[in-house]
mmCIF file of C-alpha atoms in Angstrom:
data_model
loop_
_atom_site.group_PDB
_atom_site.id
_atom_site.type_symbol
_atom_site.label_atom_id
_atom_site.label_comp_id
_atom_site.label_asym_id
_atom_site.label_seq_id
_atom_site.Cartn_x
_atom_site.Cartn_y
_atom_site.Cartn_z
ATOM 1 C CA UNK S 19 0.073 -0.128 0.027
ATOM 2 C CA UNK S 20 0.907 3.550 -0.123
ATOM 3 C CA UNK S 21 0.295 6.558 2.094
ATOM 4 C CA UNK S 22 0.116 10.144 0.160
ATOM 5 C CA UNK S 23 -0.193 13.262 2.268
ATOM 6 C CA UNK S 24 -0.986 16.413 0.148
ATOM 7 C CA UNK S 25 -0.822 20.022 1.171
ATOM 8 C CA UNK S 26 -2.883 22.254 1.440
ATOM 9 C CA UNK S 27 -6.267 20.214 2.005
ATOM 10 C CA UNK S 28 -7.925 23.214 0.724
ATOM 11 C CA UNK S 29 -7.446 26.978 -0.105
ATOM 12 C CA UNK S 30 -9.206 29.871 -1.492
ATOM 13 C CA UNK S 31 -7.463 31.919 -4.007
ATOM 14 C CA UNK S 32 -7.604 35.347 -5.920
ATOM 15 C CA UNK S 33 -7.909 35.401 -9.609
ATOM 16 C CA UNK S 34 -4.516 35.639 -11.451
ATOM 17 C CA UNK S 35 -2.344 34.166 -8.589
ATOM 18 C CA UNK S 36 -0.648 30.805 -8.391
ATOM 19 C CA UNK S 37 -0.618 27.989 -5.817
ATOM 20 C CA UNK S 38 1.526 25.024 -5.501
ATOM 21 C CA UNK S 39 0.374 21.683 -4.102
ATOM 22 C CA UNK S 40 2.770 19.366 -2.500
ATOM 23 C CA UNK S 41 2.419 15.680 -2.413
ATOM 24 C CA UNK S 42 4.429 13.250 -0.229
ATOM 25 C CA UNK S 43 4.476 9.324 -0.480
ATOM 26 C CA UNK S 44 5.708 7.087 2.411
ATOM 27 C CA UNK S 45 7.623 5.028 -0.064
ATOM 28 C CA UNK S 46 9.750 5.388 -3.026
ATOM 29 C CA UNK S 47 7.429 5.391 -6.376
ATOM 30 C CA UNK S 48 8.696 5.632 -10.448
ATOM 31 C CA UNK S 49 5.691 7.569 -11.493
ATOM 32 C CA UNK S 50 3.394 9.930 -9.931
ATOM 33 C CA UNK S 51 0.000 11.079 -11.307
ATOM 34 C CA UNK S 52 -2.073 14.186 -10.933
ATOM 35 C CA UNK S 53 -5.473 14.129 -11.541
ATOM 36 C CA UNK S 54 -8.395 16.940 -11.200
ATOM 37 C CA UNK S 55 -11.822 16.282 -10.076
ATOM 38 C CA UNK S 56 -15.159 18.559 -9.949
ATOM 39 C CA UNK S 57 -16.905 17.604 -6.723
ATOM 40 C CA UNK S 58 -19.371 14.543 -7.652
ATOM 41 C CA UNK S 59 -17.933 14.106 -11.024
ATOM 42 C CA UNK S 60 -14.805 11.879 -12.558
ATOM 43 C CA UNK S 61 -11.052 12.367 -12.329
ATOM 44 C CA UNK S 62 -9.116 13.685 -15.522
ATOM 45 C CA UNK S 63 -5.311 12.923 -15.745
ATOM 46 C CA UNK S 64 -3.450 16.034 -15.952
ATOM 47 C CA UNK S 65 0.157 14.620 -16.139
ATOM 48 C CA UNK S 66 2.405 11.970 -15.100
ATOM 49 C CA UNK S 67 5.478 13.116 -13.027
ATOM 50 C CA UNK S 68 8.726 11.360 -13.502
ATOM 51 C CA UNK S 69 11.753 11.436 -11.304
ATOM 52 C CA UNK S 70 14.668 12.587 -13.309
ATOM 53 C CA UNK S 71 12.663 13.737 -16.611
ATOM 54 C CA UNK S 72 10.013 16.160 -17.394
ATOM 55 C CA UNK S 73 6.418 15.663 -16.718
ATOM 56 C CA UNK S 74 4.066 13.963 -19.248
ATOM 57 C CA UNK S 75 0.936 16.084 -19.804
ATOM 58 C CA UNK S 76 -2.349 14.959 -21.211
ATOM 59 C CA UNK S 77 -4.207 16.649 -24.203
ATOM 60 C CA UNK S 78 -5.612 19.740 -22.910
ATOM 61 C CA UNK S 79 -2.891 20.485 -20.187
ATOM 62 C CA UNK S 80 0.032 22.242 -20.530
ATOM 63 C CA UNK S 81 3.292 23.126 -18.679
ATOM 64 C CA UNK S 82 3.108 26.814 -18.363
ATOM 65 C CA UNK S 83 -0.332 26.314 -16.752
ATOM 66 C CA UNK S 84 0.373 23.214 -14.574
ATOM 67 C CA UNK S 85 4.370 23.336 -14.111
ATOM 68 C CA UNK S 86 5.325 19.966 -11.977
ATOM 69 C CA UNK S 87 8.411 19.121 -10.175
ATOM 70 C CA UNK S 88 9.489 15.697 -9.140
ATOM 71 C CA UNK S 89 12.717 16.076 -7.111
ATOM 72 C CA UNK S 90 12.942 12.699 -5.786
ATOM 73 C CA UNK S 91 11.047 9.337 -5.480
ATOM 74 C CA UNK S 92 8.831 10.237 -2.687
ATOM 75 C CA UNK S 93 7.791 13.910 -3.443
ATOM 76 C CA UNK S 94 6.006 16.116 -6.274
ATOM 77 C CA UNK S 95 4.622 19.423 -6.638
ATOM 78 C CA UNK S 96 1.801 20.877 -9.099
ATOM 79 C CA UNK S 97 1.359 24.406 -9.390
ATOM 80 C CA UNK S 98 -1.731 25.907 -10.746
ATOM 81 C CA UNK S 99 -0.612 29.070 -12.324
ATOM 82 C CA UNK S 100 -2.358 32.363 -13.182
ATOM 83 C CA UNK S 101 -5.714 30.798 -11.851
ATOM 84 C CA UNK S 102 -9.315 31.566 -13.182
ATOM 85 C CA UNK S 103 -12.774 30.527 -11.539
ATOM 86 C CA UNK S 104 -12.310 27.616 -14.184
ATOM 87 C CA UNK S 105 -9.536 26.249 -12.023
ATOM 88 C CA UNK S 106 -11.579 25.720 -8.924
ATOM 89 C CA UNK S 107 -11.502 21.853 -8.494
ATOM 90 C CA UNK S 108 -10.213 18.995 -6.295
ATOM 91 C CA UNK S 109 -6.512 18.200 -7.219
ATOM 92 C CA UNK S 110 -5.415 14.873 -6.259
ATOM 93 C CA UNK S 111 -1.870 12.993 -6.391
ATOM 94 C CA UNK S 112 -1.910 9.434 -6.995
ATOM 95 C CA UNK S 113 0.733 6.525 -7.199
ATOM 96 C CA UNK S 114 0.539 2.956 -8.506
ATOM 97 C CA UNK S 115 1.721 0.065 -6.173
ATOM 98 C CA UNK S 116 1.602 -3.267 -5.913
ATOM 99 C CA UNK S 117 1.719 -6.258 -8.553
ATOM 100 C CA UNK S 118 -1.694 -5.651 -9.425
ATOM 101 C CA UNK S 119 -1.175 -1.980 -10.429
ATOM 102 C CA UNK S 120 -3.511 -0.316 -7.698
ATOM 103 C CA UNK S 121 -3.870 3.496 -7.493
ATOM 104 C CA UNK S 122 -3.582 5.203 -4.110
ATOM 105 C CA UNK S 123 -4.719 8.411 -3.553
ATOM 106 C CA UNK S 124 -3.996 11.551 -1.643
ATOM 107 C CA UNK S 125 -7.072 13.181 0.138
ATOM 108 C CA UNK S 126 -7.026 15.842 -2.513
ATOM 109 C CA UNK S 127 -6.419 19.551 -2.379
ATOM 110 C CA UNK S 128 -9.792 21.571 -2.891
ATOM 111 C CA UNK S 129 -8.989 24.835 -4.622
ATOM 112 C CA UNK S 130 -11.574 27.644 -4.769
ATOM 113 C CA UNK S 131 -10.605 30.596 -7.077
ATOM 114 C CA UNK S 132 -12.620 33.780 -6.674
ATOM 115 C CA UNK K 16 -13.460 14.186 -23.219
ATOM 116 C CA UNK K 17 -13.589 10.685 -21.068
ATOM 117 C CA UNK K 18 -12.657 7.607 -22.795
ATOM 118 C CA UNK K 19 -14.821 5.603 -20.736
ATOM 119 C CA UNK K 20 -18.558 6.383 -20.442
ATOM 120 C CA UNK K 21 -20.429 5.103 -17.398
ATOM 121 C CA UNK K 22 -24.089 4.628 -17.152
ATOM 122 C CA UNK K 23 -26.155 5.625 -15.153
ATOM 123 C CA UNK K 24 -24.870 8.709 -14.117
ATOM 124 C CA UNK K 25 -26.890 8.883 -11.085
ATOM 125 C CA UNK K 26 -28.816 6.324 -9.088
ATOM 126 C CA UNK K 27 -30.897 6.307 -6.222
ATOM 127 C CA UNK K 28 -32.229 3.210 -4.900
ATOM 128 C CA UNK K 29 -34.122 1.408 -1.859
ATOM 129 C CA UNK K 30 -32.006 -0.444 0.301
ATOM 130 C CA UNK K 31 -32.390 -4.144 -0.566
ATOM 131 C CA UNK K 32 -32.738 -3.531 -4.518
ATOM 132 C CA UNK K 33 -30.301 -4.561 -7.000
ATOM 133 C CA UNK K 34 -28.560 -2.564 -9.564
ATOM 134 C CA UNK K 35 -26.109 -2.622 -12.375
ATOM 135 C CA UNK K 36 -23.593 0.033 -13.660
ATOM 136 C CA UNK K 37 -22.043 -0.081 -16.963
ATOM 137 C CA UNK K 38 -18.701 1.230 -18.163
ATOM 138 C CA UNK K 39 -18.198 1.461 -21.984
ATOM 139 C CA UNK K 40 -15.318 2.520 -24.413
ATOM 140 C CA UNK K 41 -14.295 2.073 -27.895
ATOM 141 C CA UNK K 42 -10.720 1.537 -26.740
ATOM 142 C CA UNK K 43 -9.030 -1.578 -25.567
ATOM 143 C CA UNK K 44 -7.514 -1.503 -21.977
ATOM 144 C CA UNK K 45 -4.925 -3.945 -20.653
ATOM 145 C CA UNK K 46 -6.870 -4.026 -17.323
ATOM 146 C CA UNK K 47 -9.810 -2.466 -15.636
ATOM 147 C CA UNK K 48 -10.503 -1.342 -12.322
ATOM 148 C CA UNK K 49 -13.453 -0.133 -10.179
ATOM 149 C CA UNK K 50 -12.798 2.399 -7.404
ATOM 150 C CA UNK K 51 -15.417 3.728 -4.859
ATOM 151 C CA UNK K 52 -15.179 7.147 -3.594
ATOM 152 C CA UNK K 53 -16.729 9.002 -0.743
ATOM 153 C CA UNK K 54 -16.744 12.646 -0.232
ATOM 154 C CA UNK K 55 -13.556 14.114 1.142
ATOM 155 C CA UNK K 56 -11.402 11.355 0.371
ATOM 156 C CA UNK K 57 -9.540 9.796 -2.891
ATOM 157 C CA UNK K 58 -10.997 6.735 -4.587
ATOM 158 C CA UNK K 59 -10.497 3.200 -3.132
ATOM 159 C CA UNK K 60 -9.875 0.211 -5.222
ATOM 160 C CA UNK K 61 -12.434 -2.313 -5.513
ATOM 161 C CA UNK K 62 -11.221 -4.777 -8.152
ATOM 162 C CA UNK K 63 -8.927 -5.263 -10.826
ATOM 163 C CA UNK K 64 -10.022 -7.471 -14.060
ATOM 164 C CA UNK K 65 -7.343 -8.342 -16.471
ATOM 165 C CA UNK K 66 -8.826 -11.291 -18.909
ATOM 166 C CA UNK K 67 -11.640 -10.565 -21.449
ATOM 167 C CA UNK K 68 -14.899 -12.397 -20.281
ATOM 168 C CA UNK K 69 -13.564 -12.398 -16.528
ATOM 169 C CA UNK K 70 -15.835 -12.461 -13.869
ATOM 170 C CA UNK K 71 -15.084 -11.488 -10.155
ATOM 171 C CA UNK K 72 -17.347 -11.730 -7.098
ATOM 172 C CA UNK K 73 -16.496 -9.401 -3.668
ATOM 173 C CA UNK K 74 -19.234 -10.476 -1.534
ATOM 174 C CA UNK K 75 -22.392 -8.739 -2.981
ATOM 175 C CA UNK K 76 -20.683 -6.964 -5.701
ATOM 176 C CA UNK K 77 -19.864 -9.039 -9.122
ATOM 177 C CA UNK K 78 -17.811 -7.469 -11.731
ATOM 178 C CA UNK K 79 -17.376 -8.630 -15.293
ATOM 179 C CA UNK K 80 -14.798 -7.585 -18.048
ATOM 180 C CA UNK K 81 -15.845 -7.595 -21.593
ATOM 181 C CA UNK K 82 -14.709 -10.157 -23.893
ATOM 182 C CA UNK K 83 -12.962 -7.423 -26.191
ATOM 183 C CA UNK K 84 -11.900 -5.789 -22.900
ATOM 184 C CA UNK K 85 -13.513 -2.492 -23.868
ATOM 185 C CA UNK K 86 -16.303 -2.879 -21.336
ATOM 186 C CA UNK K 87 -17.229 -3.802 -17.991
ATOM 187 C CA UNK K 88 -19.859 -4.030 -15.453
ATOM 188 C CA UNK K 89 -20.776 -3.838 -11.805
ATOM 189 C CA UNK K 90 -23.824 -5.335 -10.173
ATOM 190 C CA UNK K 91 -24.579 -4.905 -6.659
ATOM 191 C CA UNK K 92 -27.021 -7.341 -4.968
ATOM 192 C CA UNK K 93 -29.311 -6.528 -2.304
ATOM 193 C CA UNK K 94 -27.740 -2.829 -1.909
ATOM 194 C CA UNK K 95 -27.123 -1.304 1.522
ATOM 195 C CA UNK K 96 -27.023 2.344 2.725
ATOM 196 C CA UNK K 97 -23.143 1.594 3.097
ATOM 197 C CA UNK K 98 -22.839 0.992 -0.732
ATOM 198 C CA UNK K 99 -23.624 4.876 -1.029
ATOM 199 C CA UNK K 100 -20.727 6.659 -2.975
ATOM 200 C CA UNK K 101 -19.150 7.540 -6.356
ATOM 201 C CA UNK K 102 -18.541 4.565 -8.275
ATOM 202 C CA UNK K 103 -15.691 4.945 -10.972
ATOM 203 C CA UNK K 104 -14.146 2.549 -13.537
ATOM 204 C CA UNK K 105 -10.803 3.007 -14.794
ATOM 205 C CA UNK K 106 -8.785 1.592 -17.695
ATOM 206 C CA UNK K 107 -5.186 0.960 -17.819
ATOM 207 C CA UNK K 108 -3.139 1.825 -20.702
ATOM 208 C CA UNK K 109 0.627 1.745 -21.339
ATOM 209 C CA UNK K 110 3.029 3.216 -18.502
ATOM 210 C CA UNK K 111 0.537 2.466 -15.651
ATOM 211 C CA UNK K 112 -1.942 5.443 -16.740
ATOM 212 C CA UNK K 113 -5.195 5.098 -15.703
ATOM 213 C CA UNK K 114 -8.267 6.750 -17.385
ATOM 214 C CA UNK K 115 -11.359 7.322 -15.442
ATOM 215 C CA UNK K 116 -14.884 6.643 -16.537
ATOM 216 C CA UNK K 117 -17.517 9.618 -16.116
ATOM 217 C CA UNK K 118 -18.802 8.032 -12.887
ATOM 218 C CA UNK K 119 -21.878 6.723 -11.089
ATOM 219 C CA UNK K 120 -23.383 8.360 -8.135
ATOM 220 C CA UNK K 121 -25.093 5.959 -6.232
ATOM 221 C CA UNK K 122 -27.636 6.710 -3.168
ATOM 222 C CA UNK K 123 -29.036 3.702 -1.240
ATOM 223 C CA UNK K 124 -31.958 5.042 0.756
ATOM 224 C CA UNK K 125 -32.612 3.042 4.067
#
């Protein structure tokens, strides 16, 4: 299994500012994933964070808007840049562990942009 | 655009009833998983299916993977209030990347 801690758990931000979300895992993992979720809706994969290389972004997400750092095998950050109300969402960090490829998630960071 | 479409999107049933949730895609996945999520928490894995046609049972929950590995279903027998939550299917592609379905919000009324 994996225990994932995310900070902040929630924040209210002003339009045009940036916020960095931190994700700490209790064990070393090769890949970390960042998802976005509107309350009550499904998860959309933003990017895959690989240690030692640039993150891989999904269609519709770009590095300038969502820069990601992955300084070591247990930590990653996602920055939401130049925020607008449309960025209000829950951002989730996850990792894959185990032979069966189970996804483990942090509790999420709920972001509200005014 | 979600690769996996779930139906129904919302479901509200009485305790004791049966229900089926469907997860459909035009893409083939190496494996498919079902997760349940409660408010304020991340999704938690229920089951992984890998082989086309595979059926797995977990107490009152029965999961099936389509023969072509493009679709799946979740059947709950005698639903209980504790089954309430957001059910998500997720298909695995290369590189351990998972793509989630559109979600089914289930409410079981006591």
